[in-house]
Amino acid sequence: MSLHDDAVLVLKDHQGQDELRQVYLDHLAAHPDGLWKACGAGHVTASALVVDPSRGRALLTLHKKLRMWLQMGGHCEPGDGTLARAALREATEESGIDGLTLVPGGPVRLDRHHTPCAWHLDVQYAAVAPAGAVEAISDESLDLRWFPYAEVADVADESVVRLLEATLARV
């Protein structure tokens, strides 16, 4: 199965956000290259909010280009195979944490936003950090920091707050 086929199946199975989900499905139907950065009409991306439920905290990255505190994530790559693998790869690369596990049940939400490169149709997962996880900043970040759940709204925008709420409902 191709990454495109996986994305369509994941989106068809996603519960809620019906209008936005249909925007994603229409985009993929109209753009066979709709998962790739080269698609100027926008592209599907994959991200994951890394959480540590035992300590009540979320790991955010201060994105180098956007200069915003965000979850880990980004563009799909041909070797990803599935959206879940793309989200896990991005979370692992940007957090420096090995052994992350995606929360079962597929994506926790969808978020469409404009970036300097194009519209991102982000498929957002949640990932749990293993006990004793130690983060390591990547080249894509200015900073990487754990925030208590209650402090995320103080540093991040509404999309990250909604992702945290959806994540906590699932964890």
JSON list of C-alpha atoms in Angstrom, two decimals:
[
{"chain": "A", "resi": 1, "resn": "MET", "atom": "CA", "xyz": [0.00, 0.00, 0.00]},
{"chain": "A", "resi": 2, "resn": "SER", "atom": "CA", "xyz": [1.29, 3.47, -0.84]},
{"chain": "A", "resi": 3, "resn": "LEU", "atom": "CA", "xyz": [1.55, 6.37, 1.59]},
{"chain": "A", "resi": 4, "resn": "HIS", "atom": "CA", "xyz": [-1.20, 8.08, -0.42]},
{"chain": "A", "resi": 5, "resn": "ASP", "atom": "CA", "xyz": [-3.51, 5.07, 0.04]},
{"chain": "A", "resi": 6, "resn": "ASP", "atom": "CA", "xyz": [-2.68, 4.91, 3.75]},
{"chain": "A", "resi": 7, "resn": "ALA", "atom": "CA", "xyz": [-3.48, 8.60, 4.16]},
{"chain": "A", "resi": 8, "resn": "VAL", "atom": "CA", "xyz": [-6.86, 8.18, 2.49]},
{"chain": "A", "resi": 9, "resn": "LEU", "atom": "CA", "xyz": [-7.72, 5.21, 4.73]},
{"chain": "A", "resi": 10, "resn": "VAL", "atom": "CA", "xyz": [-6.55, 7.01, 7.88]},
{"chain": "A", "resi": 11, "resn": "LEU", "atom": "CA", "xyz": [-8.63, 10.05, 7.01]},
{"chain": "A", "resi": 12, "resn": "LYS", "atom": "CA", "xyz": [-11.72, 8.01, 6.13]},
{"chain": "A", "resi": 13, "resn": "ASP", "atom": "CA", "xyz": [-11.46, 6.32, 9.55]},
{"chain": "A", "resi": 14, "resn": "HIS", "atom": "CA", "xyz": [-10.87, 9.54, 11.49]},
{"chain": "A", "resi": 15, "resn": "GLN", "atom": "CA", "xyz": [-13.80, 10.35, 13.75]},
{"chain": "A", "resi": 16, "resn": "GLY", "atom": "CA", "xyz": [-14.99, 13.94, 13.98]},
{"chain": "A", "resi": 17, "resn": "GLN", "atom": "CA", "xyz": [-13.95, 17.12, 12.19]},
{"chain": "A", "resi": 18, "resn": "ASP", "atom": "CA", "xyz": [-16.01, 15.95, 9.24]},
{"chain": "A", "resi": 19, "resn": "GLU", "atom": "CA", "xyz": [-15.77, 19.14, 7.15]},
{"chain": "A", "resi": 20, "resn": "LEU", "atom": "CA", "xyz": [-12.03, 19.45, 7.57]},
{"chain": "A", "resi": 21, "resn": "ARG", "atom": "CA", "xyz": [-11.53, 15.73, 7.01]},
{"chain": "A", "resi": 22, "resn": "GLN", "atom": "CA", "xyz": [-13.37, 16.09, 3.70]},
{"chain": "A", "resi": 23, "resn": "VAL", "atom": "CA", "xyz": [-11.07, 18.97, 2.70]},
{"chain": "A", "resi": 24, "resn": "TYR", "atom": "CA", "xyz": [-8.12, 16.63, 3.21]},
{"chain": "A", "resi": 25, "resn": "LEU", "atom": "CA", "xyz": [-9.75, 13.81, 1.23]},
{"chain": "A", "resi": 26, "resn": "ASP", "atom": "CA", "xyz": [-10.69, 16.19, -1.61]},
{"chain": "A", "resi": 27, "resn": "HIS", "atom": "CA", "xyz": [-7.13, 17.50, -1.66]},
{"chain": "A", "resi": 28, "resn": "LEU", "atom": "CA", "xyz": [-5.69, 13.99, -1.97]},
{"chain": "A", "resi": 29, "resn": "ALA", "atom": "CA", "xyz": [-8.22, 13.08, -4.68]},
{"chain": "A", "resi": 30, "resn": "ALA", "atom": "CA", "xyz": [-7.30, 16.18, -6.71]},
{"chain": "A", "resi": 31, "resn": "HIS", "atom": "CA", "xyz": [-3.56, 15.98, -6.11]},
{"chain": "A", "resi": 32, "resn": "PRO", "atom": "CA", "xyz": [-1.80, 12.62, -6.44]},
{"chain": "A", "resi": 33, "resn": "ASP", "atom": "CA", "xyz": [1.29, 14.45, -5.13]},
{"chain": "A", "resi": 34, "resn": "GLY", "atom": "CA", "xyz": [-0.68, 15.97, -2.25]},
{"chain": "A", "resi": 35, "resn": "LEU", "atom": "CA", "xyz": [1.55, 14.41, 0.42]},
{"chain": "A", "resi": 36, "resn": "TRP", "atom": "CA", "xyz": [4.76, 15.95, -0.84]},
{"chain": "A", "resi": 37, "resn": "LYS", "atom": "CA", "xyz": [6.34, 19.32, -0.14]},
{"chain": "A", "resi": 38, "resn": "ALA", "atom": "CA", "xyz": [6.55, 19.93, -3.89]},
{"chain": "A", "resi": 39, "resn": "CYS", "atom": "CA", "xyz": [2.75, 20.16, -4.14]},
{"chain": "A", "resi": 40, "resn": "GLY", "atom": "CA", "xyz": [2.22, 23.92, -4.30]},
{"chain": "A", "resi": 41, "resn": "ALA", "atom": "CA", "xyz": [-1.51, 23.60, -3.63]},
{"chain": "A", "resi": 42, "resn": "GLY", "atom": "CA", "xyz": [-0.64, 22.42, -0.13]},
{"chain": "A", "resi": 43, "resn": "HIS", "atom": "CA", "xyz": [0.35, 19.11, 1.32]},
{"chain": "A", "resi": 44, "resn": "VAL", "atom": "CA", "xyz": [-0.56, 16.64, 4.01]},
{"chain": "A", "resi": 45, "resn": "THR", "atom": "CA", "xyz": [1.91, 16.69, 6.90]},
{"chain": "A", "resi": 46, "resn": "ALA", "atom": "CA", "xyz": [2.24, 14.52, 10.00]},
{"chain": "A", "resi": 47, "resn": "SER", "atom": "CA", "xyz": [2.96, 15.59, 13.54]},
{"chain": "A", "resi": 48, "resn": "ALA", "atom": "CA", "xyz": [2.89, 14.26, 17.08]},
{"chain": "A", "resi": 49, "resn": "LEU", "atom": "CA", "xyz": [2.57, 15.92, 20.45]},
{"chain": "A", "resi": 50, "resn": "VAL", "atom": "CA", "xyz": [5.04, 14.20, 22.78]},
{"chain": "A", "resi": 51, "resn": "VAL", "atom": "CA", "xyz": [3.67, 13.81, 26.30]},
{"chain": "A", "resi": 52, "resn": "ASP", "atom": "CA", "xyz": [4.88, 12.36, 29.57]},
{"chain": "A", "resi": 53, "resn": "PRO", "atom": "CA", "xyz": [1.65, 11.43, 31.40]},
{"chain": "A", "resi": 54, "resn": "SER", "atom": "CA", "xyz": [3.47, 10.25, 34.51]},
{"chain": "A", "resi": 55, "resn": "ARG", "atom": "CA", "xyz": [4.83, 13.76, 35.01]},
{"chain": "A", "resi": 56, "resn": "GLY", "atom": "CA", "xyz": [1.94, 15.72, 33.47]},
{"chain": "A", "resi": 57, "resn": "ARG", "atom": "CA", "xyz": [3.97, 17.48, 30.81]},
{"chain": "A", "resi": 58, "resn": "ALA", "atom": "CA", "xyz": [4.26, 18.01, 27.07]},
{"chain": "A", "resi": 59, "resn": "LEU", "atom": "CA", "xyz": [7.43, 18.51, 25.01]},
{"chain": "A", "resi": 60, "resn": "LEU", "atom": "CA", "xyz": [7.35, 21.46, 22.62]},
{"chain": "A", "resi": 61, "resn": "THR", "atom": "CA", "xyz": [9.88, 22.72, 20.12]},
{"chain": "A", "resi": 62, "resn": "LEU", "atom": "CA", "xyz": [10.57, 26.36, 19.39]},
{"chain": "A", "resi": 63, "resn": "HIS", "atom": "CA", "xyz": [10.47, 26.07, 15.61]},
{"chain": "A", "resi": 64, "resn": "LYS", "atom": "CA", "xyz": [13.48, 27.70, 13.96]},
{"chain": "A", "resi": 65, "resn": "LYS", "atom": "CA", "xyz": [11.64, 29.18, 10.97]},
{"chain": "A", "resi": 66, "resn": "LEU", "atom": "CA", "xyz": [8.25, 29.95, 12.52]},
{"chain": "A", "resi": 67, "resn": "ARG", "atom": "CA", "xyz": [9.58, 31.00, 15.94]},
{"chain": "A", "resi": 68, "resn": "MET", "atom": "CA", "xyz": [6.58, 29.42, 17.65]},
{"chain": "A", "resi": 69, "resn": "TRP", "atom": "CA", "xyz": [6.29, 26.67, 20.28]},
{"chain": "A", "resi": 70, "resn": "LEU", "atom": "CA", "xyz": [4.84, 23.69, 18.43]},
{"chain": "A", "resi": 71, "resn": "GLN", "atom": "CA", "xyz": [4.52, 19.91, 18.53]},
{"chain": "A", "resi": 72, "resn": "MET", "atom": "CA", "xyz": [7.07, 17.90, 16.56]},
{"chain": "A", "resi": 73, "resn": "GLY", "atom": "CA", "xyz": [6.16, 17.33, 12.94]},
{"chain": "A", "resi": 74, "resn": "GLY", "atom": "CA", "xyz": [6.63, 18.11, 9.32]},
{"chain": "A", "resi": 75, "resn": "HIS", "atom": "CA", "xyz": [6.71, 16.86, 5.78]},
{"chain": "A", "resi": 76, "resn": "CYS", "atom": "CA", "xyz": [6.18, 13.26, 4.79]},
{"chain": "A", "resi": 77, "resn": "GLU", "atom": "CA", "xyz": [9.06, 11.42, 3.16]},
{"chain": "A", "resi": 78, "resn": "PRO", "atom": "CA", "xyz": [8.86, 8.61, 0.57]},
{"chain": "A", "resi": 79, "resn": "GLY", "atom": "CA", "xyz": [10.23, 6.03, 3.02]},
{"chain": "A", "resi": 80, "resn": "ASP", "atom": "CA", "xyz": [7.59, 6.70, 5.67]},
{"chain": "A", "resi": 81, "resn": "GLY", "atom": "CA", "xyz": [5.07, 4.18, 4.35]},
{"chain": "A", "resi": 82, "resn": "THR", "atom": "CA", "xyz": [2.27, 5.40, 6.64]},
{"chain": "A", "resi": 83, "resn": "LEU", "atom": "CA", "xyz": [1.20, 8.69, 8.19]},
{"chain": "A", "resi": 84, "resn": "ALA", "atom": "CA", "xyz": [1.73, 7.16, 11.61]},
{"chain": "A", "resi": 85, "resn": "ARG", "atom": "CA", "xyz": [5.34, 6.31, 10.74]},
{"chain": "A", "resi": 86, "resn": "ALA", "atom": "CA", "xyz": [5.86, 9.83, 9.38]},
{"chain": "A", "resi": 87, "resn": "ALA", "atom": "CA", "xyz": [4.56, 11.35, 12.63]},
{"chain": "A", "resi": 88, "resn": "LEU", "atom": "CA", "xyz": [6.69, 9.01, 14.74]},
{"chain": "A", "resi": 89, "resn": "ARG", "atom": "CA", "xyz": [9.79, 9.69, 12.62]},
{"chain": "A", "resi": 90, "resn": "GLU", "atom": "CA", "xyz": [9.31, 13.45, 12.91]},
{"chain": "A", "resi": 91, "resn": "ALA", "atom": "CA", "xyz": [8.70, 13.22, 16.67]},
{"chain": "A", "resi": 92, "resn": "THR", "atom": "CA", "xyz": [11.79, 11.07, 17.17]},
{"chain": "A", "resi": 93, "resn": "GLU", "atom": "CA", "xyz": [14.03, 13.26, 14.99]},
{"chain": "A", "resi": 94, "resn": "GLU", "atom": "CA", "xyz": [12.90, 16.55, 16.51]},
{"chain": "A", "resi": 95, "resn": "SER", "atom": "CA", "xyz": [12.76, 15.40, 20.14]},
{"chain": "A", "resi": 96, "resn": "GLY", "atom": "CA", "xyz": [15.87, 13.24, 20.12]},
{"chain": "A", "resi": 97, "resn": "ILE", "atom": "CA", "xyz": [13.93, 10.65, 22.14]},
{"chain": "A", "resi": 98, "resn": "ASP", "atom": "CA", "xyz": [14.12, 7.00, 21.13]},
{"chain": "A", "resi": 99, "resn": "GLY", "atom": "CA", "xyz": [11.31, 4.67, 22.14]},
{"chain": "A", "resi": 100, "resn": "LEU", "atom": "CA", "xyz": [8.37, 7.02, 21.63]},
{"chain": "A", "resi": 101, "resn": "THR", "atom": "CA", "xyz": [5.08, 5.19, 21.16]},
{"chain": "A", "resi": 102, "resn": "LEU", "atom": "CA", "xyz": [2.05, 6.56, 19.37]},
{"chain": "A", "resi": 103, "resn": "VAL", "atom": "CA", "xyz": [-1.16, 6.59, 21.36]},
{"chain": "A", "resi": 104, "resn": "PRO", "atom": "CA", "xyz": [-3.49, 3.93, 19.87]},
{"chain": "A", "resi": 105, "resn": "GLY", "atom": "CA", "xyz": [-6.52, 4.89, 17.83]},
{"chain": "A", "resi": 106, "resn": "GLY", "atom": "CA", "xyz": [-4.94, 6.87, 15.01]},
{"chain": "A", "resi": 107, "resn": "PRO", "atom": "CA", "xyz": [-4.66, 10.64, 14.77]},
{"chain": "A", "resi": 108, "resn": "VAL", "atom": "CA", "xyz": [-6.10, 12.69, 17.63]},
{"chain": "A", "resi": 109, "resn": "ARG", "atom": "CA", "xyz": [-7.03, 15.64, 15.42]},
{"chain": "A", "resi": 110, "resn": "LEU", "atom": "CA", "xyz": [-6.55, 17.49, 12.14]},
{"chain": "A", "resi": 111, "resn": "ASP", "atom": "CA", "xyz": [-5.31, 21.06, 11.74]},
{"chain": "A", "resi": 112, "resn": "ARG", "atom": "CA", "xyz": [-5.07, 23.08, 8.52]},
{"chain": "A", "resi": 113, "resn": "HIS", "atom": "CA", "xyz": [-2.74, 26.07, 8.63]},
{"chain": "A", "resi": 114, "resn": "HIS", "atom": "CA", "xyz": [-0.73, 28.23, 6.28]},
{"chain": "A", "resi": 115, "resn": "THR", "atom": "CA", "xyz": [3.07, 28.14, 6.45]},
{"chain": "A", "resi": 116, "resn": "PRO", "atom": "CA", "xyz": [5.75, 29.95, 4.44]},
{"chain": "A", "resi": 117, "resn": "CYS", "atom": "CA", "xyz": [5.94, 26.98, 2.05]},
{"chain": "A", "resi": 118, "resn": "ALA", "atom": "CA", "xyz": [2.21, 26.26, 1.51]},
{"chain": "A", "resi": 119, "resn": "TRP", "atom": "CA", "xyz": [-0.95, 25.15, 3.26]},
{"chain": "A", "resi": 120, "resn": "HIS", "atom": "CA", "xyz": [-0.28, 22.27, 5.64]},
{"chain": "A", "resi": 121, "resn": "LEU", "atom": "CA", "xyz": [-3.04, 19.76, 6.13]},
{"chain": "A", "resi": 122, "resn": "ASP", "atom": "CA", "xyz": [-1.61, 18.36, 9.34]},
{"chain": "A", "resi": 123, "resn": "VAL", "atom": "CA", "xyz": [-2.59, 14.94, 10.63]},
{"chain": "A", "resi": 124, "resn": "GLN", "atom": "CA", "xyz": [-1.84, 15.12, 14.34]},
{"chain": "A", "resi": 125, "resn": "TYR", "atom": "CA", "xyz": [-0.95, 12.15, 16.53]},
{"chain": "A", "resi": 126, "resn": "ALA", "atom": "CA", "xyz": [0.04, 11.86, 20.18]},
{"chain": "A", "resi": 127, "resn": "ALA", "atom": "CA", "xyz": [3.22, 10.11, 21.33]},
{"chain": "A", "resi": 128, "resn": "VAL", "atom": "CA", "xyz": [4.13, 8.97, 24.82]},
{"chain": "A", "resi": 129, "resn": "ALA", "atom": "CA", "xyz": [7.72, 9.35, 25.96]},
{"chain": "A", "resi": 130, "resn": "PRO", "atom": "CA", "xyz": [9.28, 6.35, 27.71]},
{"chain": "A", "resi": 131, "resn": "ALA", "atom": "CA", "xyz": [10.22, 6.59, 31.39]},
{"chain": "A", "resi": 132, "resn": "GLY", "atom": "CA", "xyz": [13.46, 8.51, 31.87]},
{"chain": "A", "resi": 133, "resn": "ALA", "atom": "CA", "xyz": [13.39, 10.00, 28.37]},
{"chain": "A", "resi": 134, "resn": "VAL", "atom": "CA", "xyz": [16.00, 12.64, 27.70]},
{"chain": "A", "resi": 135, "resn": "GLU", "atom": "CA", "xyz": [15.35, 15.09, 24.89]},
{"chain": "A", "resi": 136, "resn": "ALA", "atom": "CA", "xyz": [17.97, 16.45, 22.49]},
{"chain": "A", "resi": 137, "resn": "ILE", "atom": "CA", "xyz": [17.48, 19.55, 20.38]},
{"chain": "A", "resi": 138, "resn": "SER", "atom": "CA", "xyz": [17.56, 19.15, 16.58]},
{"chain": "A", "resi": 139, "resn": "ASP", "atom": "CA", "xyz": [18.76, 21.48, 13.84]},
{"chain": "A", "resi": 140, "resn": "GLU", "atom": "CA", "xyz": [15.14, 22.47, 13.18]},
{"chain": "A", "resi": 141, "resn": "SER", "atom": "CA", "xyz": [14.65, 23.94, 16.64]},
{"chain": "A", "resi": 142, "resn": "LEU", "atom": "CA", "xyz": [15.80, 27.00, 18.53]},
{"chain": "A", "resi": 143, "resn": "ASP", "atom": "CA", "xyz": [14.79, 25.36, 21.81]},
{"chain": "A", "resi": 144, "resn": "LEU", "atom": "CA", "xyz": [13.14, 22.21, 23.12]},
{"chain": "A", "resi": 145, "resn": "ARG", "atom": "CA", "xyz": [11.39, 22.20, 26.46]},
{"chain": "A", "resi": 146, "resn": "TRP", "atom": "CA", "xyz": [8.97, 20.25, 28.64]},
{"chain": "A", "resi": 147, "resn": "PHE", "atom": "CA", "xyz": [5.95, 22.27, 29.79]},
{"chain": "A", "resi": 148, "resn": "PRO", "atom": "CA", "xyz": [3.44, 21.25, 32.47]},
{"chain": "A", "resi": 149, "resn": "TYR", "atom": "CA", "xyz": [0.09, 20.72, 30.74]},
{"chain": "A", "resi": 150, "resn": "ALA", "atom": "CA", "xyz": [-1.35, 23.80, 32.48]},
{"chain": "A", "resi": 151, "resn": "GLU", "atom": "CA", "xyz": [1.40, 26.04, 31.03]},
{"chain": "A", "resi": 152, "resn": "VAL", "atom": "CA", "xyz": [1.08, 25.03, 27.36]},
{"chain": "A", "resi": 153, "resn": "ALA", "atom": "CA", "xyz": [-1.57, 27.70, 26.72]},
{"chain": "A", "resi": 154, "resn": "ASP", "atom": "CA", "xyz": [0.85, 30.34, 28.03]},
{"chain": "A", "resi": 155, "resn": "VAL", "atom": "CA", "xyz": [3.42, 29.65, 25.31]},
{"chain": "A", "resi": 156, "resn": "ALA", "atom": "CA", "xyz": [1.64, 27.99, 22.39]},
{"chain": "A", "resi": 157, "resn": "ASP", "atom": "CA", "xyz": [-1.19, 28.97, 20.07]},
{"chain": "A", "resi": 158, "resn": "GLU", "atom": "CA", "xyz": [-4.74, 27.60, 20.05]},
{"chain": "A", "resi": 159, "resn": "SER", "atom": "CA", "xyz": [-3.94, 24.78, 17.63]},
{"chain": "A", "resi": 160, "resn": "VAL", "atom": "CA", "xyz": [-1.40, 23.30, 20.07]},
{"chain": "A", "resi": 161, "resn": "VAL", "atom": "CA", "xyz": [-3.79, 23.79, 23.00]},
{"chain": "A", "resi": 162, "resn": "ARG", "atom": "CA", "xyz": [-6.54, 21.94, 21.09]},
{"chain": "A", "resi": 163, "resn": "LEU", "atom": "CA", "xyz": [-4.05, 19.17, 20.25]},
{"chain": "A", "resi": 164, "resn": "LEU", "atom": "CA", "xyz": [-3.11, 18.85, 23.92]},
{"chain": "A", "resi": 165, "resn": "GLU", "atom": "CA", "xyz": [-6.78, 18.67, 24.93]},
{"chain": "A", "resi": 166, "resn": "ALA", "atom": "CA", "xyz": [-7.45, 15.95, 22.33]},
{"chain": "A", "resi": 167, "resn": "THR", "atom": "CA", "xyz": [-4.32, 14.10, 23.44]},
{"chain": "A", "resi": 168, "resn": "LEU", "atom": "CA", "xyz": [-5.28, 14.18, 27.12]},
{"chain": "A", "resi": 169, "resn": "ALA", "atom": "CA", "xyz": [-8.74, 12.87, 26.25]},
{"chain": "A", "resi": 170, "resn": "ARG", "atom": "CA", "xyz": [-7.07, 9.88, 24.57]},
{"chain": "A", "resi": 171, "resn": "VAL", "atom": "CA", "xyz": [-4.19, 9.14, 27.01]}
]
